[in-house]
Short mmCIF file of C-alpha atoms and ligand atoms in Angstrom, two decimals:
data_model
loop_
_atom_site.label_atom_id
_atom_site.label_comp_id
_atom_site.label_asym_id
_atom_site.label_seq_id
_atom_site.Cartn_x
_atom_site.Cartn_y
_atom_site.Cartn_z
CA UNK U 200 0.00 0.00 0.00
CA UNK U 201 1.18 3.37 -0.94
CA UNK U 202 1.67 6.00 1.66
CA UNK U 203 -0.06 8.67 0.28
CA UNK U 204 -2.95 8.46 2.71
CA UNK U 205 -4.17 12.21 3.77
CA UNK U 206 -2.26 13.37 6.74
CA UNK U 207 -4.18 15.05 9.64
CA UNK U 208 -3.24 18.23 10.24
CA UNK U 209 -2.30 17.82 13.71
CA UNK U 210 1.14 15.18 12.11
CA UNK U 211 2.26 18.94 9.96
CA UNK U 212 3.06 20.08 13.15
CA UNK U 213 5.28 17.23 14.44
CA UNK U 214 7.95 16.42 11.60
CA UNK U 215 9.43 12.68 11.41
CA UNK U 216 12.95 11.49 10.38
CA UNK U 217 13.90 8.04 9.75
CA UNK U 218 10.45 6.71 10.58
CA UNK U 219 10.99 8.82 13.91
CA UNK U 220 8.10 11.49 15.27
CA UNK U 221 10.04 14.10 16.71
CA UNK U 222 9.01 15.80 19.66
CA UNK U 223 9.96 19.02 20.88
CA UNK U 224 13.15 17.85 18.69
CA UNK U 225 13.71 14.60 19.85
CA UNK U 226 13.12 11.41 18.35
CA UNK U 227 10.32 9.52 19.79
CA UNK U 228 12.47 6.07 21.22
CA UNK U 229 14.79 8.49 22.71
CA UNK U 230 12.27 10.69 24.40
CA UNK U 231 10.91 7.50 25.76
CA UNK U 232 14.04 6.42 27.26
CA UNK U 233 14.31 9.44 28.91
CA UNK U 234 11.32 9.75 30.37
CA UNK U 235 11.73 5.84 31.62
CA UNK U 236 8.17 4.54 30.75
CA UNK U 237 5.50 4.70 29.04
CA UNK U 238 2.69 5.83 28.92
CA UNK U 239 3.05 9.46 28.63
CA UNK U 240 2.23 13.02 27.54
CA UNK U 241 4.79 15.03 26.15
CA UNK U 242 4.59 18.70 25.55
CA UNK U 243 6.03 20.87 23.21
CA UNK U 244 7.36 24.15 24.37
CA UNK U 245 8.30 25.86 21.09
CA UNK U 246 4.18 24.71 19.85
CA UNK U 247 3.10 26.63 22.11
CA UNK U 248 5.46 29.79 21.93
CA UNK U 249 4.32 29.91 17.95
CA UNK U 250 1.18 29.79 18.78
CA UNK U 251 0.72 32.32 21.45
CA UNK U 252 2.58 34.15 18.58
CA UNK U 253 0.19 33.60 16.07
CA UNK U 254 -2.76 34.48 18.01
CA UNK U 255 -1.21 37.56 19.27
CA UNK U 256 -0.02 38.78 15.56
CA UNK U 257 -3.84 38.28 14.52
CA UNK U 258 -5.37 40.26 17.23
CA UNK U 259 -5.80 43.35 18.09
CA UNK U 260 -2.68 44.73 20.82
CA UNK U 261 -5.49 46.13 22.97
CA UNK U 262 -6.62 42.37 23.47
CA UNK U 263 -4.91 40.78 26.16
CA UNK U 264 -4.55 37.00 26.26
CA UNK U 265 -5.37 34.79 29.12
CA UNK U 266 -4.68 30.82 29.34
CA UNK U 267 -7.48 28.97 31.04
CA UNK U 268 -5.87 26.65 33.42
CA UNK U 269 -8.23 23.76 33.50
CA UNK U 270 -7.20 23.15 29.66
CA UNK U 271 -4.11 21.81 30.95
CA UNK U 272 -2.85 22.41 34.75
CA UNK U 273 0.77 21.14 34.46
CA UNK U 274 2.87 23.46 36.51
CA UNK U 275 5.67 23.20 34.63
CA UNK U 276 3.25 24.15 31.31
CA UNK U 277 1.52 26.92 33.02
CA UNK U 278 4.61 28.52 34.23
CA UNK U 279 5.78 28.53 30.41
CA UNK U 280 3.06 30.24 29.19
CA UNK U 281 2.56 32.82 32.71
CA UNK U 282 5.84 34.31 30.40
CA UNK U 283 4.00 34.37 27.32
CA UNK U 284 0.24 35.50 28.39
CA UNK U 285 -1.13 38.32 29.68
CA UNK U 286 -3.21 36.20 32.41
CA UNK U 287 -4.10 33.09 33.83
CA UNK U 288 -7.80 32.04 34.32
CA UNK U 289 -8.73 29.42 37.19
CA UNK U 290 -11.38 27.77 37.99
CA UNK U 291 -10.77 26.09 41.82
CA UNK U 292 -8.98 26.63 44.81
CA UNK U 293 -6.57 24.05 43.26
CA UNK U 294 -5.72 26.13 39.65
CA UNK U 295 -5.26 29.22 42.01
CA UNK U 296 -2.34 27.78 43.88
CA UNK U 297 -0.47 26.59 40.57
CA UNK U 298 -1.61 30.12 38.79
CA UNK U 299 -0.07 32.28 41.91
CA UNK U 300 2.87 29.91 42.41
CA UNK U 301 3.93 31.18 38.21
CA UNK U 302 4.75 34.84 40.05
CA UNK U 303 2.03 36.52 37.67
CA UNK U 304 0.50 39.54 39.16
CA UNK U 305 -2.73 39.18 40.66
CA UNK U 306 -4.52 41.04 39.14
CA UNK U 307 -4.03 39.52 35.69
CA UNK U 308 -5.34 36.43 37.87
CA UNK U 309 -9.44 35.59 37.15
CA UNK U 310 -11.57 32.76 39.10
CA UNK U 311 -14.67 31.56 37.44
CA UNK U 312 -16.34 28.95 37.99
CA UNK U 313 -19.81 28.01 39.38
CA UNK U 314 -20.23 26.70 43.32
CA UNK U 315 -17.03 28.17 44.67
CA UNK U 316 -16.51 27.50 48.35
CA UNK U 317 -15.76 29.64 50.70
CA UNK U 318 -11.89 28.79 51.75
CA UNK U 319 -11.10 29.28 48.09
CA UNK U 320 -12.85 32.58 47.68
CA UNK U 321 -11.12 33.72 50.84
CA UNK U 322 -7.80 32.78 49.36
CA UNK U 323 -8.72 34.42 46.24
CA UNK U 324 -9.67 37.81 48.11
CA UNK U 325 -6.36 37.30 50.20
CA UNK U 326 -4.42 37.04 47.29
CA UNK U 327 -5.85 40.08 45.65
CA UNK U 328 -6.90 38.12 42.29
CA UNK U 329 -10.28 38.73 40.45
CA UNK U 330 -13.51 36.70 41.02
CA UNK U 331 -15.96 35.75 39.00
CA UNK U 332 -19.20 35.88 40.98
CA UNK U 333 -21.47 33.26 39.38
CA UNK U 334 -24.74 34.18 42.22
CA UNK U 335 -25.77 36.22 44.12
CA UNK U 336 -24.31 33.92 47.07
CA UNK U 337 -20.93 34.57 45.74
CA UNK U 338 -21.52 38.34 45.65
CA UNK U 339 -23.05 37.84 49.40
CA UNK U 340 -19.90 35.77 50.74
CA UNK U 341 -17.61 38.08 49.24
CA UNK U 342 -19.01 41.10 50.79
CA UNK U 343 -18.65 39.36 54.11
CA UNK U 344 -15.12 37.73 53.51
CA UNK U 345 -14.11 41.27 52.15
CA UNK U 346 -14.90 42.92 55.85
CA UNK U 347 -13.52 39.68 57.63
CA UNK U 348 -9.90 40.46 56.04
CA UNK U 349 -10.24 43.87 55.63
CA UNK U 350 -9.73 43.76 51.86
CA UNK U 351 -11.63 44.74 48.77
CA UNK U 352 -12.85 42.00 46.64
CA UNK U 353 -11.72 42.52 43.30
CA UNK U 354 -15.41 41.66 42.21
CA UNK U 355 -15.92 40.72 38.09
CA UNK U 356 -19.73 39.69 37.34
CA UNK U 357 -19.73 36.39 35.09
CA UNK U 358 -22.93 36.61 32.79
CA UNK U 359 -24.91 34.06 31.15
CA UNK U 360 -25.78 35.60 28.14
CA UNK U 361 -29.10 35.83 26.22
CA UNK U 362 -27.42 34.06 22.86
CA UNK U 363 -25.10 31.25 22.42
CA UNK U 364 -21.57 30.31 20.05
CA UNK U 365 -23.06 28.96 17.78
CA UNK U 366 -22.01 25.52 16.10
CA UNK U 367 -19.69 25.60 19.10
CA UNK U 368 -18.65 21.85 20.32
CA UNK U 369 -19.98 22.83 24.21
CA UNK U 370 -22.61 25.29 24.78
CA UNK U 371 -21.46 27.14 28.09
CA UNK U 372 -23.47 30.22 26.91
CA UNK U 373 -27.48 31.21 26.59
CA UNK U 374 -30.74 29.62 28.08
CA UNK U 375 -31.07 28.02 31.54
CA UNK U 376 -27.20 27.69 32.74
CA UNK U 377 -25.34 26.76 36.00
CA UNK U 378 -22.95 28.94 34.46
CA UNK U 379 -22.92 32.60 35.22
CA UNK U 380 -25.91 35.21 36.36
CA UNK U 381 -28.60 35.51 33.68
CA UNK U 382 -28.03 38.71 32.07
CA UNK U 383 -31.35 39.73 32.86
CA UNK U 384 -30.26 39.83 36.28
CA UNK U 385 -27.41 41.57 36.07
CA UNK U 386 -28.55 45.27 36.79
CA UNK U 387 -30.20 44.16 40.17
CA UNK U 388 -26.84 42.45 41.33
CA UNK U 389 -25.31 45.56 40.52
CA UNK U 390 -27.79 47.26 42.73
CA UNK U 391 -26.62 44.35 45.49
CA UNK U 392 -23.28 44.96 44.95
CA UNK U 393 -23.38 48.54 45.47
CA UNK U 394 -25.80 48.17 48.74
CA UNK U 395 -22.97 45.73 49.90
CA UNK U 396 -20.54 48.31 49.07
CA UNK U 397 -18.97 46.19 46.33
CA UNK U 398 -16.99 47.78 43.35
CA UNK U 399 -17.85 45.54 40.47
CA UNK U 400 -14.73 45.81 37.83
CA UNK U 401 -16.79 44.46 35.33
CA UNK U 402 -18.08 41.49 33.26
CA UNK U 403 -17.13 38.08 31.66
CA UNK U 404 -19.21 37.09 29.08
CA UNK U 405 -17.94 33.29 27.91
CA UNK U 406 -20.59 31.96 25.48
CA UNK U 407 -18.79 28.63 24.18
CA UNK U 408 -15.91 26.29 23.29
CA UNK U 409 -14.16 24.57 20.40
CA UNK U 410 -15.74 26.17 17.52
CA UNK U 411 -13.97 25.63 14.44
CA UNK U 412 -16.04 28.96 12.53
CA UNK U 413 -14.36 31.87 12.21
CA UNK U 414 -17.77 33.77 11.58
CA UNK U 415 -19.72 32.37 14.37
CA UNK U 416 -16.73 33.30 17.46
CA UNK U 417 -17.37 36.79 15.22
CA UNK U 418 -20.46 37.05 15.64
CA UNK U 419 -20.71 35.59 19.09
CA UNK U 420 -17.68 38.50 19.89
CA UNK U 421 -19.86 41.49 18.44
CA UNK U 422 -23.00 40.26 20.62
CA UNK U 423 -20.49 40.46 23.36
CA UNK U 424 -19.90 44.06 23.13
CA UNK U 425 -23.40 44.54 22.71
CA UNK U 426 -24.42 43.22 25.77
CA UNK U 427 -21.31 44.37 27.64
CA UNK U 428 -22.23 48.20 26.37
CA UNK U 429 -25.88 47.64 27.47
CA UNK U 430 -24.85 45.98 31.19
CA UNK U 431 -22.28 49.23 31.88
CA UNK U 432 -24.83 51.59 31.38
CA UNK U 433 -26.38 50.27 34.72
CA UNK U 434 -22.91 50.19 36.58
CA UNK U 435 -22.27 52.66 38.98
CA UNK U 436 -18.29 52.26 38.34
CA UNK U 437 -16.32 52.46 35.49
CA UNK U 438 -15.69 49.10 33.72
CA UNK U 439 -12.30 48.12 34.40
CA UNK U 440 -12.21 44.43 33.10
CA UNK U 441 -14.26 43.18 30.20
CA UNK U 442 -13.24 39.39 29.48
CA UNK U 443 -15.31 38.47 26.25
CA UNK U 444 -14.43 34.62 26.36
CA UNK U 445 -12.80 32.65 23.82
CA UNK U 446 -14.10 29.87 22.17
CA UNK U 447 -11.06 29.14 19.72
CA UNK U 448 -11.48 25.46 18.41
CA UNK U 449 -8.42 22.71 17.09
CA UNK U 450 -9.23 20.50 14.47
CA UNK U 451 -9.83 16.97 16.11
CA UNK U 452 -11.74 14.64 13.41
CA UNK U 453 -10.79 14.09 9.76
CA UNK U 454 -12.89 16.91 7.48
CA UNK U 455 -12.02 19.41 9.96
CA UNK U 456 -9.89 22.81 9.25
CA UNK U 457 -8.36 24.72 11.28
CA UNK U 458 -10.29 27.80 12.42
CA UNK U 459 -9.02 31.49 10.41
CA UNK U 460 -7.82 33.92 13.31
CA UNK U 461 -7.57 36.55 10.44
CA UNK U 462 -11.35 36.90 10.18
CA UNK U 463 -12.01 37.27 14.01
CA UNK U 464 -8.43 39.83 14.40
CA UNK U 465 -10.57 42.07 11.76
CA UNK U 466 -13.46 41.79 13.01
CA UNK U 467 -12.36 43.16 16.86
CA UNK U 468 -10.09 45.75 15.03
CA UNK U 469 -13.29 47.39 13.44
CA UNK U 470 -15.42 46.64 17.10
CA UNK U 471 -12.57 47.79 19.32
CA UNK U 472 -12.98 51.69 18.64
CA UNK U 473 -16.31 52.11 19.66
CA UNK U 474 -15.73 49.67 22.22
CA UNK U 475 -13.10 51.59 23.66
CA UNK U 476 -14.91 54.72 23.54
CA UNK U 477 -17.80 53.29 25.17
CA UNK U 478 -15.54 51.68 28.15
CA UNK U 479 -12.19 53.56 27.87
CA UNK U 480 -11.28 52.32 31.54
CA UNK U 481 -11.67 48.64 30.43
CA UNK U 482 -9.12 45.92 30.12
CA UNK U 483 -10.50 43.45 26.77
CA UNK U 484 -9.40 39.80 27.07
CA UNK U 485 -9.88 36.58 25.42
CA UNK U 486 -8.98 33.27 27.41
CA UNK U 487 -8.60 30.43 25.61
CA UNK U 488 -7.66 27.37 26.60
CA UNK U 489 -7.26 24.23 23.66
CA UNK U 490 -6.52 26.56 21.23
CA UNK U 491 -2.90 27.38 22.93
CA UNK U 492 -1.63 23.97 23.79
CA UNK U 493 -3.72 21.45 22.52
CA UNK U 494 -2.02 20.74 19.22
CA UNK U 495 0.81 20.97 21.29
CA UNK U 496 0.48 17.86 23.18
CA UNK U 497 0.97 14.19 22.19
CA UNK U 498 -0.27 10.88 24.61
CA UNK U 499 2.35 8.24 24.15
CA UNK U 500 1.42 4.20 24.89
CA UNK U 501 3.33 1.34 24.00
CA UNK U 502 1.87 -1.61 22.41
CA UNK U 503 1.64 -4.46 24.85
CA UNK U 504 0.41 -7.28 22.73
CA UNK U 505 -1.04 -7.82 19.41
CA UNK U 506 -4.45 -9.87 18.72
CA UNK U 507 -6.85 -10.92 15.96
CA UNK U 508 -10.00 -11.59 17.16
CA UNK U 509 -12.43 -12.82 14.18
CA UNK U 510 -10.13 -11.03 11.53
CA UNK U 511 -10.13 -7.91 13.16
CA UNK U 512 -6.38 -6.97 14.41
CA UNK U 513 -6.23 -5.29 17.92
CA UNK U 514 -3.21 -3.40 19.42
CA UNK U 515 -3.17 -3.22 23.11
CA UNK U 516 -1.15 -0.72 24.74
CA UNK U 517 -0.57 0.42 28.29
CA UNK U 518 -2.47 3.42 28.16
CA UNK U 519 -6.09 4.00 27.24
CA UNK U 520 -9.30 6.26 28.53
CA UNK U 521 -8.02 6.39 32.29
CA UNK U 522 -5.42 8.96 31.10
CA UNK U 523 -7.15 10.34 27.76
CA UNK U 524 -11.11 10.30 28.56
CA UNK U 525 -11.44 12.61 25.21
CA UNK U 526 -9.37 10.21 22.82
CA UNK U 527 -11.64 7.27 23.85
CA UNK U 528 -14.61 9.86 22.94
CA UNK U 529 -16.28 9.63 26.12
CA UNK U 530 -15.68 13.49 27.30
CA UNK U 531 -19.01 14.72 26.10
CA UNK U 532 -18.51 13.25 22.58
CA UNK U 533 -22.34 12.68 20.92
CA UNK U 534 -20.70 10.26 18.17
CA UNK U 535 -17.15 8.82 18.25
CA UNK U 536 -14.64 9.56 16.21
CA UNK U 537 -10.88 8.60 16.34
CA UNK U 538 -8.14 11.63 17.25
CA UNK U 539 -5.48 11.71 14.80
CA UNK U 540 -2.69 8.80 15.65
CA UNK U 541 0.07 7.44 14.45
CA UNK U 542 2.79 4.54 15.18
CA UNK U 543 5.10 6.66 16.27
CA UNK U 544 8.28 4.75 15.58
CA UNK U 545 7.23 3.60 12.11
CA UNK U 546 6.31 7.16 10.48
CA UNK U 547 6.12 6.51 6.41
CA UNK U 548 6.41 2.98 6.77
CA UNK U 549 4.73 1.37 3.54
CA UNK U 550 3.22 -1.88 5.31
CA UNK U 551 -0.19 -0.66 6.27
CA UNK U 552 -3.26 -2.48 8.16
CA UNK U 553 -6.59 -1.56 9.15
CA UNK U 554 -6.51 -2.29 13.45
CA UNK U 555 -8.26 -1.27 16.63
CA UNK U 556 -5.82 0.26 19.01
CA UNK U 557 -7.72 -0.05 22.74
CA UNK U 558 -6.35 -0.19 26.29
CA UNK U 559 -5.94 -2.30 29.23
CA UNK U 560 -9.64 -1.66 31.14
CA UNK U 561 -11.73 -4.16 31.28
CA UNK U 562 -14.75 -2.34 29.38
CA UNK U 563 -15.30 -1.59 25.23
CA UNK U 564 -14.80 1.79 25.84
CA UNK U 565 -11.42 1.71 26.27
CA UNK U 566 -10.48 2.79 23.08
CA UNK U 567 -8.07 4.83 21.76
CA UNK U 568 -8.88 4.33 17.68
CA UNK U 569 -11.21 2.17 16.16
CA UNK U 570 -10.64 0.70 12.54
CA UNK U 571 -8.09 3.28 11.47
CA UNK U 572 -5.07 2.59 8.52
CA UNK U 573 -1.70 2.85 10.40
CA UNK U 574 1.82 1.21 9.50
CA UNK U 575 1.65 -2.54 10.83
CA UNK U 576 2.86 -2.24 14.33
CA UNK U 577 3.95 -4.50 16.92
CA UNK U 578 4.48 -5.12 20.52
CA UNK U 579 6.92 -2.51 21.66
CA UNK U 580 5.88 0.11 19.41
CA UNK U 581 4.66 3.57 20.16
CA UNK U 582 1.12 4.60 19.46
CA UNK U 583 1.01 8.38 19.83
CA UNK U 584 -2.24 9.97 19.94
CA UNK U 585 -2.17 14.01 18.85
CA UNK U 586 -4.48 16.59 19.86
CA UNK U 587 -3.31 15.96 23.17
CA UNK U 588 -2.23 18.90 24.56
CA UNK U 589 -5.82 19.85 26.21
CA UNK U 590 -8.52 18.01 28.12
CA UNK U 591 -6.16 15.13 28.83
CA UNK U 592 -4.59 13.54 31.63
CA UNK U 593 -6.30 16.15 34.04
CA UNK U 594 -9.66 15.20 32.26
CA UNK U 595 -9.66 11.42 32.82
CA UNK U 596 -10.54 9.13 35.61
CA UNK U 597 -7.02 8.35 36.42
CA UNK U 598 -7.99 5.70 39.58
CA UNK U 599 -9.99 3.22 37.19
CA UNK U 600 -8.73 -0.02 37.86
CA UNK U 601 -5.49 1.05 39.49
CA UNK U 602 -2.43 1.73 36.95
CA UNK U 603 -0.12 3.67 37.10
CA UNK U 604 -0.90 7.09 36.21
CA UNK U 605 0.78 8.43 33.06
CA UNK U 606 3.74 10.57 33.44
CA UNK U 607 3.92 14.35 31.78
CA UNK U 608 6.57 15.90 30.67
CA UNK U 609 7.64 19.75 29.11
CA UNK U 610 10.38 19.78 26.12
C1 PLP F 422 -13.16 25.92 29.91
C2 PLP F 422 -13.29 27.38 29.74
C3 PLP F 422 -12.48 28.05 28.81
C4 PLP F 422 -11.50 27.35 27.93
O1 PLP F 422 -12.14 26.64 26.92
P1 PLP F 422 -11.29 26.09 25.69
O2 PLP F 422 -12.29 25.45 24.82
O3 PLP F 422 -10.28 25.15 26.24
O4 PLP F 422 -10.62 27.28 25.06
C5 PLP F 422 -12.61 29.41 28.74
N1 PLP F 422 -13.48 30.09 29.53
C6 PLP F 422 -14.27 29.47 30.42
C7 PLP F 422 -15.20 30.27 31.24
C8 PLP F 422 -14.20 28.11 30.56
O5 PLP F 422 -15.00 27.49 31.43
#
């Protein structure tokens, strides 16, 4: 079989030589070594320096950037890009520790997040970083940690807005939401705020993930400022903060492209002027999460043994959906679909066969691509799964039936 097979664009970014996937420079069998077992994520720096680049040469300057923790919370990652962004956005007690322990100011610190308790929104006051009040409890609890310490709260309203990302691949935004205060509600929390004696430094307005549509995170962006514009007007303060989500998608299934920045940069350099006249006190971010490091990120397993069962060839490896929930597709997924893999030690190879490459659990779902065309593998080889980068390790159920977890590393 030829190899002329279409190439997902997540394998441009990693280059090969001698049948070897390099990662962050190195060849795959030798980053292995190093690391002493598999399986693995690996992480590569310069990925993600070129594409904080990218995003920043697209947008506007008066757009700060923010990373959003929960995307991926390895220290070593987050202290990377603490150097490269503009902020770090949290969303527990947890995230807070790692995003204060990178030295970034606190103020260029935000905590979202519905249900926050009240030792981590006292350590958030302490520290000085924003919160996201998602109720009116929050707004309450603050008011009364505030006096307790004797410091402000550095109070941000998160909204629910009244419209929705649209074609986005998790709706976070619009109708009935744990997320956020109903816009609707928003001028009489303002009202609470100021009876509480509460300065509220403005809004964050997050109305979805992973969309791949340059024209819908436009659109979505513009209703932003619309509503932001309208929801000032009833604030006794000038807005200093006005975070107008993200939403940035990566191209995950075969089909997909990757999303245009160029579209959206344009589109918030003809907003931002009446934006900024409108709110001239206000600080505009975006915080995205995937879209910085998850093409950055490969999962590495080795193949443990080799069956056919009824003509159908499976590869079992040592890792599977207790370290990548997503990859397996059961992180939200509607219909499954296989990530982009390879066999990472036989890039170009000409043999080729049709196999199932699943874990070690003891369930069907432990799958990490079904019926997909990869070089003919055996045991000791390296399956590497891309799209990694985001919504991995962190987002899997690590303790299911007890193996080891998989290691992470930075290069
Ligand atoms: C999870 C989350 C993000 C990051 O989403 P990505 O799809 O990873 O970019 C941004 N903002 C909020 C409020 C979130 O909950």
């Amino acid at each position: 079989m030829s190899a002329t097979k279409p190439v997902h664009a997540a394998q441009t970014l990693f280059p090969a030589t001698q049948g070897s996937l390099l990662v962050g420079g190195v060849p795959l069998e030798r980053l292995a070594q190093r690391v002493g077992r598999t399986p693995f994520y690996a992480y590569d720096r310069a990925l993600v320096t070129e594409r904080v680049r990218q995003v920043r040469a697209c947008l506007p300057a008066a757009i700060g950037l923010h990373y959003s923790i929960k995307a991926n919370p390895m220290p070593a990652l987050v202290q990377h890009l603490a150097g490269l962004v503009d902020g770090l956005d949290v969303a527990s007690g947890g995230e807070l520790k790692v995003a204060l322990d990178t030295g970034k100011h606190p103020a260029d610190i935000s905590f979202a997040g519905p249900g926050k308790n009240e030792v981590e929104l006292a350590q958030a006051v302490a520290a000085g970083v924003h919160v996201h009040a998602e109720s009116e409890r929050e707004i309450r609890l603050l008011a009364r940690i505030g006096e307790a310490l004797g410091v402000n709260p550095q109070l941000v309203l998160r909204v629910n807005p009244d419209f929705e990302l649209k074609g986005s691949g998790m709706r976070m935004g619009g109708g009935a939401k744990q997320f956020g205060i109903d816009a609707e509600e928003i001028p009489r929390m303002l009202a609470l705020a100021a009876q509480l004696g509460l300065t509220v430094l403005g809004f964050h307005i997050f109305s979805g993930s992973q969309s791949l549509k340059a024209e819908a995170i436009a659109e979505a962006q513009a209703q932003t400022f619309e509503l932001a514009l309208r929801l000032a007007d009833g604030n006794r303060d000038p807005v200093r903060v006005l975070n107008i989500g993200g939403g940035f998608g990566i191209p995950y299934f075969p089909g997909e492209a990757r999303l245009d920045l160029q579209p959206i940069g344009d589109a918030l350099a003809a907003a931002l002027p009446r934006v900024q006249s409108a709110l001239p006190d206000a600080r505009l971010n975006i915080e995205l999460g995937r879209y910085l490091v998850g093409e950055a990120g490969v999962y590495v397993a080795r193949v443990i043994d080799r069956k056919v069962s009824r003509g159908q060839v499976f590869l079992v490896t040592d890792g599977g959906l207790h370290h990548h929930l997503a990859a397996s597709g059961n992180f939200g997924q509607v219909i499954r679909k296989n990530y982009p893999a390879a066999i990472g030690n036989r890039i170009g190879q000409a043999e080729m066969e049709v196999v199932s490459v699943v874990g070690p659990l003891c369930t069907p779902l432990d799958l990490l691509a079904e019926k997909m065309a990869l070089p003919r593998a055996e045991p000791g080889d390296l399956v590497v799964v891309f799209q990694s980068g985001a919504y991995g390790l962190s987002a899997s159920p690590g303790g299911f039936l007890s193996h080891p977890d998989a290691l992470e590393v930075l290069i």
